[in-house]
Amino acid sequence: MSVLPLLGHRAPPRRRATPAARSDGAESAVAAAKPSRETRPRRRRWDDRGVSILEFTGFLPILLVIGMAAIQLGLVGYGINQAGTAARAAARIESQGGDGTAAGQAAVSGWLHPNVSPDKGPDLTTATVKVHVPPVIPLFGGWDVTRHATMPTDD
């Protein structure tokens, strides 16, 4: 068995035996001038060229939406991480008598627009940070992420 059919190649056509000689020994002039059906290239009725680019073009919007959704999930995860970090920083500084709001806002990237609100109690200091994660796909309005952190109050 040949490997060529597995790779999508066709084997060359087999040639027929030469036409039988006429009784006088000369070949027909028509047969010699006209190429046989086996030697002419065959035209395909349906050509497969260009089909893969059409399939790719049809599938490209789906790939873009999946990619943008993955980026959006990454941004939401980043926002959660930033909000948690800011809440811990704000609670720690506020529990020590400093400005927890400024510390929480300094711990977050500015494009997340943090809203820091520390609450100092007699035993515990709690800080709540809310950040807004912007949308990658313009059809959605973005997400608000809230994180809380509690630290013991230093006296």
PDB file of C-alpha atoms in Angstrom:
ATOM      1  CA  MET A   1       0.000   0.000   0.000  1.00  0.00           C
ATOM      2  CA  SER A   2       1.288   3.412  -0.904  1.00  0.00           C
ATOM      3  CA  VAL A   3       1.514   6.276   1.581  1.00  0.00           C
ATOM      4  CA  LEU A   4       0.444   8.855  -1.015  1.00  0.00           C
ATOM      5  CA  PRO A   5      -3.329   8.317  -0.644  1.00  0.00           C
ATOM      6  CA  LEU A   6      -2.985   8.859   3.113  1.00  0.00           C
ATOM      7  CA  LEU A   7      -1.345  12.241   2.488  1.00  0.00           C
ATOM      8  CA  GLY A   8      -4.076  13.359   0.128  1.00  0.00           C
ATOM      9  CA  HIS A   9      -2.176  12.690  -3.109  1.00  0.00           C
ATOM     10  CA  ARG A  10      -3.575  10.646  -5.903  1.00  0.00           C
ATOM     11  CA  ALA A  11      -1.536   8.134  -7.771  1.00  0.00           C
ATOM     12  CA  PRO A  12      -0.889   8.942 -11.441  1.00  0.00           C
ATOM     13  CA  PRO A  13      -3.307   7.274 -13.848  1.00  0.00           C
ATOM     14  CA  ARG A  14      -2.267   3.991 -15.398  1.00  0.00           C
ATOM     15  CA  ARG A  15      -1.603   4.017 -19.092  1.00  0.00           C
ATOM     16  CA  ARG A  16      -3.317   1.686 -21.406  1.00  0.00           C
ATOM     17  CA  ALA A  17      -1.452  -0.402 -23.842  1.00  0.00           C
ATOM     18  CA  THR A  18      -0.676   1.297 -27.138  1.00  0.00           C
ATOM     19  CA  PRO A  19      -3.370   0.957 -29.771  1.00  0.00           C
ATOM     20  CA  ALA A  20      -3.086  -2.087 -31.915  1.00  0.00           C
ATOM     21  CA  ALA A  21      -1.274  -1.566 -35.176  1.00  0.00           C
ATOM     22  CA  ARG A  22      -3.338  -1.431 -38.288  1.00  0.00           C
ATOM     23  CA  SER A  23      -3.052  -4.113 -40.805  1.00  0.00           C
ATOM     24  CA  ASP A  24      -0.490  -2.121 -42.802  1.00  0.00           C
ATOM     25  CA  GLY A  25       1.595  -1.489 -39.634  1.00  0.00           C
ATOM     26  CA  ALA A  26       1.032   2.294 -39.381  1.00  0.00           C
ATOM     27  CA  GLU A  27      -0.738   3.909 -36.434  1.00  0.00           C
ATOM     28  CA  SER A  28      -3.770   6.039 -36.971  1.00  0.00           C
ATOM     29  CA  ALA A  29      -2.889   9.708 -37.545  1.00  0.00           C
ATOM     30  CA  VAL A  30      -5.827  10.803 -35.401  1.00  0.00           C
ATOM     31  CA  ALA A  31      -4.696   8.660 -32.481  1.00  0.00           C
ATOM     32  CA  ALA A  32      -1.147  10.003 -32.703  1.00  0.00           C
ATOM     33  CA  ALA A  33      -2.228  13.698 -32.868  1.00  0.00           C
ATOM     34  CA  LYS A  34      -4.867  13.651 -30.112  1.00  0.00           C
ATOM     35  CA  PRO A  35      -3.646  13.020 -26.576  1.00  0.00           C
ATOM     36  CA  SER A  36      -5.327  10.105 -24.961  1.00  0.00           C
ATOM     37  CA  ARG A  37      -7.805  10.632 -22.149  1.00  0.00           C
ATOM     38  CA  GLU A  38      -5.288   9.234 -19.684  1.00  0.00           C
ATOM     39  CA  THR A  39      -2.617  11.869 -20.411  1.00  0.00           C
ATOM     40  CA  ARG A  40      -4.887  14.938 -20.230  1.00  0.00           C
ATOM     41  CA  PRO A  41      -5.166  16.490 -16.797  1.00  0.00           C
ATOM     42  CA  ARG A  42      -8.528  15.924 -15.187  1.00  0.00           C
ATOM     43  CA  ARG A  43     -10.495  18.900 -13.949  1.00  0.00           C
ATOM     44  CA  ARG A  44     -12.201  18.542 -10.623  1.00  0.00           C
ATOM     45  CA  ARG A  45     -15.820  19.507 -10.406  1.00  0.00           C
ATOM     46  CA  TRP A  46     -15.624  20.805  -6.835  1.00  0.00           C
ATOM     47  CA  ASP A  47     -12.472  22.498  -5.719  1.00  0.00           C
ATOM     48  CA  ASP A  48     -11.573  22.459  -2.006  1.00  0.00           C
ATOM     49  CA  ARG A  49      -9.257  25.459  -2.135  1.00  0.00           C
ATOM     50  CA  GLY A  50     -10.367  28.343   0.090  1.00  0.00           C
ATOM     51  CA  VAL A  51     -12.642  26.307   2.305  1.00  0.00           C
ATOM     52  CA  SER A  52     -10.345  26.484   5.333  1.00  0.00           C
ATOM     53  CA  ILE A  53     -10.245  30.303   5.289  1.00  0.00           C
ATOM     54  CA  LEU A  54     -14.035  30.366   5.243  1.00  0.00           C
ATOM     55  CA  GLU A  55     -14.173  28.029   8.212  1.00  0.00           C
ATOM     56  CA  PHE A  56     -11.628  30.170  10.068  1.00  0.00           C
ATOM     57  CA  THR A  57     -13.546  33.360   9.263  1.00  0.00           C
ATOM     58  CA  GLY A  58     -16.735  31.838  10.597  1.00  0.00           C
ATOM     59  CA  PHE A  59     -15.047  30.634  13.784  1.00  0.00           C
ATOM     60  CA  LEU A  60     -13.020  33.823  14.434  1.00  0.00           C
ATOM     61  CA  PRO A  61     -15.796  35.739  16.287  1.00  0.00           C
ATOM     62  CA  ILE A  62     -16.226  32.812  18.666  1.00  0.00           C
ATOM     63  CA  LEU A  63     -12.483  32.747  19.340  1.00  0.00           C
ATOM     64  CA  LEU A  64     -12.460  36.498  19.995  1.00  0.00           C
ATOM     65  CA  VAL A  65     -15.351  36.297  22.464  1.00  0.00           C
ATOM     66  CA  ILE A  66     -13.660  33.420  24.317  1.00  0.00           C
ATOM     67  CA  GLY A  67     -10.397  35.372  24.460  1.00  0.00           C
ATOM     68  CA  MET A  68     -12.108  38.510  25.719  1.00  0.00           C
ATOM     69  CA  ALA A  69     -13.991  36.509  28.358  1.00  0.00           C
ATOM     70  CA  ALA A  70     -10.676  35.039  29.555  1.00  0.00           C
ATOM     71  CA  ILE A  71      -9.187  38.529  29.807  1.00  0.00           C
ATOM     72  CA  GLN A  72     -12.272  39.713  31.712  1.00  0.00           C
ATOM     73  CA  LEU A  73     -11.942  36.850  34.200  1.00  0.00           C
ATOM     74  CA  GLY A  74      -8.297  37.785  34.697  1.00  0.00           C
ATOM     75  CA  LEU A  75      -9.252  41.401  35.382  1.00  0.00           C
ATOM     76  CA  VAL A  76     -11.896  40.354  37.917  1.00  0.00           C
ATOM     77  CA  GLY A  77      -9.314  38.170  39.666  1.00  0.00           C
ATOM     78  CA  TYR A  78      -6.871  41.085  39.668  1.00  0.00           C
ATOM     79  CA  GLY A  79      -9.557  43.342  41.161  1.00  0.00           C
ATOM     80  CA  ILE A  80     -10.286  40.807  43.912  1.00  0.00           C
ATOM     81  CA  ASN A  81      -6.581  40.599  44.737  1.00  0.00           C
ATOM     82  CA  GLN A  82      -6.189  44.384  44.790  1.00  0.00           C
ATOM     83  CA  ALA A  83      -9.272  44.871  46.994  1.00  0.00           C
ATOM     84  CA  GLY A  84      -8.036  42.293  49.508  1.00  0.00           C
ATOM     85  CA  THR A  85      -4.598  43.885  49.650  1.00  0.00           C
ATOM     86  CA  ALA A  86      -6.082  47.350  50.146  1.00  0.00           C
ATOM     87  CA  ALA A  87      -8.426  46.135  52.881  1.00  0.00           C
ATOM     88  CA  ARG A  88      -5.558  44.550  54.817  1.00  0.00           C
ATOM     89  CA  ALA A  89      -3.378  47.651  54.440  1.00  0.00           C
ATOM     90  CA  ALA A  90      -6.185  49.988  55.498  1.00  0.00           C
ATOM     91  CA  ALA A  91      -7.107  47.863  58.527  1.00  0.00           C
ATOM     92  CA  ARG A  92      -3.466  47.557  59.623  1.00  0.00           C
ATOM     93  CA  ILE A  93      -2.699  51.287  59.395  1.00  0.00           C
ATOM     94  CA  GLU A  94      -6.024  52.311  60.938  1.00  0.00           C
ATOM     95  CA  SER A  95      -5.500  49.894  63.861  1.00  0.00           C
ATOM     96  CA  GLN A  96      -2.147  51.560  64.574  1.00  0.00           C
ATOM     97  CA  GLY A  97      -3.682  55.042  64.640  1.00  0.00           C
ATOM     98  CA  GLY A  98      -2.815  56.123  61.076  1.00  0.00           C
ATOM     99  CA  ASP A  99      -4.933  57.126  58.085  1.00  0.00           C
ATOM    100  CA  GLY A 100      -6.359  53.833  56.827  1.00  0.00           C
ATOM    101  CA  THR A 101      -8.222  55.446  53.933  1.00  0.00           C
ATOM    102  CA  ALA A 102      -5.035  56.851  52.402  1.00  0.00           C
ATOM    103  CA  ALA A 103      -3.175  53.561  52.952  1.00  0.00           C
ATOM    104  CA  GLY A 104      -5.958  51.554  51.305  1.00  0.00           C
ATOM    105  CA  GLN A 105      -6.124  53.849  48.281  1.00  0.00           C
ATOM    106  CA  ALA A 106      -2.327  53.768  47.919  1.00  0.00           C
ATOM    107  CA  ALA A 107      -2.374  49.951  47.874  1.00  0.00           C
ATOM    108  CA  VAL A 108      -4.725  49.765  44.850  1.00  0.00           C
ATOM    109  CA  SER A 109      -4.156  50.621  41.190  1.00  0.00           C
ATOM    110  CA  GLY A 110      -5.837  53.950  40.493  1.00  0.00           C
ATOM    111  CA  TRP A 111      -7.823  52.728  37.479  1.00  0.00           C
ATOM    112  CA  LEU A 112      -9.867  50.471  39.788  1.00  0.00           C
ATOM    113  CA  HIS A 113     -11.292  53.539  41.618  1.00  0.00           C
ATOM    114  CA  PRO A 114     -11.101  52.182  45.174  1.00  0.00           C
ATOM    115  CA  ASN A 115     -13.620  53.157  47.831  1.00  0.00           C
ATOM    116  CA  VAL A 116     -11.985  52.550  51.237  1.00  0.00           C
ATOM    117  CA  SER A 117     -13.942  52.794  54.485  1.00  0.00           C
ATOM    118  CA  PRO A 118     -12.145  51.807  57.732  1.00  0.00           C
ATOM    119  CA  ASP A 119     -14.061  51.313  60.980  1.00  0.00           C
ATOM    120  CA  LYS A 120     -11.994  51.475  64.176  1.00  0.00           C
ATOM    121  CA  GLY A 121     -13.484  49.817  67.219  1.00  0.00           C
ATOM    122  CA  PRO A 122     -12.160  49.352  70.773  1.00  0.00           C
ATOM    123  CA  ASP A 123     -10.837  45.828  70.118  1.00  0.00           C
ATOM    124  CA  LEU A 124     -11.011  45.307  66.333  1.00  0.00           C
ATOM    125  CA  THR A 125     -10.495  47.500  63.296  1.00  0.00           C
ATOM    126  CA  THR A 126     -12.344  46.540  60.132  1.00  0.00           C
ATOM    127  CA  ALA A 127     -11.709  47.970  56.683  1.00  0.00           C
ATOM    128  CA  THR A 128     -13.980  47.535  53.685  1.00  0.00           C
ATOM    129  CA  VAL A 129     -12.706  48.207  50.166  1.00  0.00           C
ATOM    130  CA  LYS A 130     -14.881  48.308  47.071  1.00  0.00           C
ATOM    131  CA  VAL A 131     -13.281  48.489  43.615  1.00  0.00           C
ATOM    132  CA  HIS A 132     -14.892  48.726  40.182  1.00  0.00           C
ATOM    133  CA  VAL A 133     -13.508  46.344  37.536  1.00  0.00           C
ATOM    134  CA  PRO A 134     -14.047  47.850  34.067  1.00  0.00           C
ATOM    135  CA  PRO A 135     -15.549  45.704  31.290  1.00  0.00           C
ATOM    136  CA  VAL A 136     -13.519  44.329  28.392  1.00  0.00           C
ATOM    137  CA  ILE A 137     -16.648  43.680  26.321  1.00  0.00           C
ATOM    138  CA  PRO A 138     -18.455  47.047  26.054  1.00  0.00           C
ATOM    139  CA  LEU A 139     -21.908  45.465  26.329  1.00  0.00           C
ATOM    140  CA  PHE A 140     -21.421  44.784  30.035  1.00  0.00           C
ATOM    141  CA  GLY A 141     -21.225  47.437  32.746  1.00  0.00           C
ATOM    142  CA  GLY A 142     -18.313  46.109  34.753  1.00  0.00           C
ATOM    143  CA  TRP A 143     -18.261  44.564  38.210  1.00  0.00           C
ATOM    144  CA  ASP A 144     -17.940  45.868  41.734  1.00  0.00           C
ATOM    145  CA  VAL A 145     -15.749  43.780  44.035  1.00  0.00           C
ATOM    146  CA  THR A 146     -15.858  44.204  47.826  1.00  0.00           C
ATOM    147  CA  ARG A 147     -13.386  42.809  50.356  1.00  0.00           C
ATOM    148  CA  HIS A 148     -13.187  43.121  54.148  1.00  0.00           C
ATOM    149  CA  ALA A 149     -10.239  42.776  56.521  1.00  0.00           C
ATOM    150  CA  THR A 150     -10.137  42.819  60.311  1.00  0.00           C
ATOM    151  CA  MET A 151      -7.106  43.546  62.511  1.00  0.00           C
ATOM    152  CA  PRO A 152      -6.760  43.813  66.299  1.00  0.00           C
ATOM    153  CA  THR A 153      -6.639  47.415  67.514  1.00  0.00           C
ATOM    154  CA  ASP A 154      -3.311  48.417  69.090  1.00  0.00           C
ATOM    155  CA  ASP A 155      -3.535  50.508  72.229  1.00  0.00           C
TER     156      ASP A 155
END
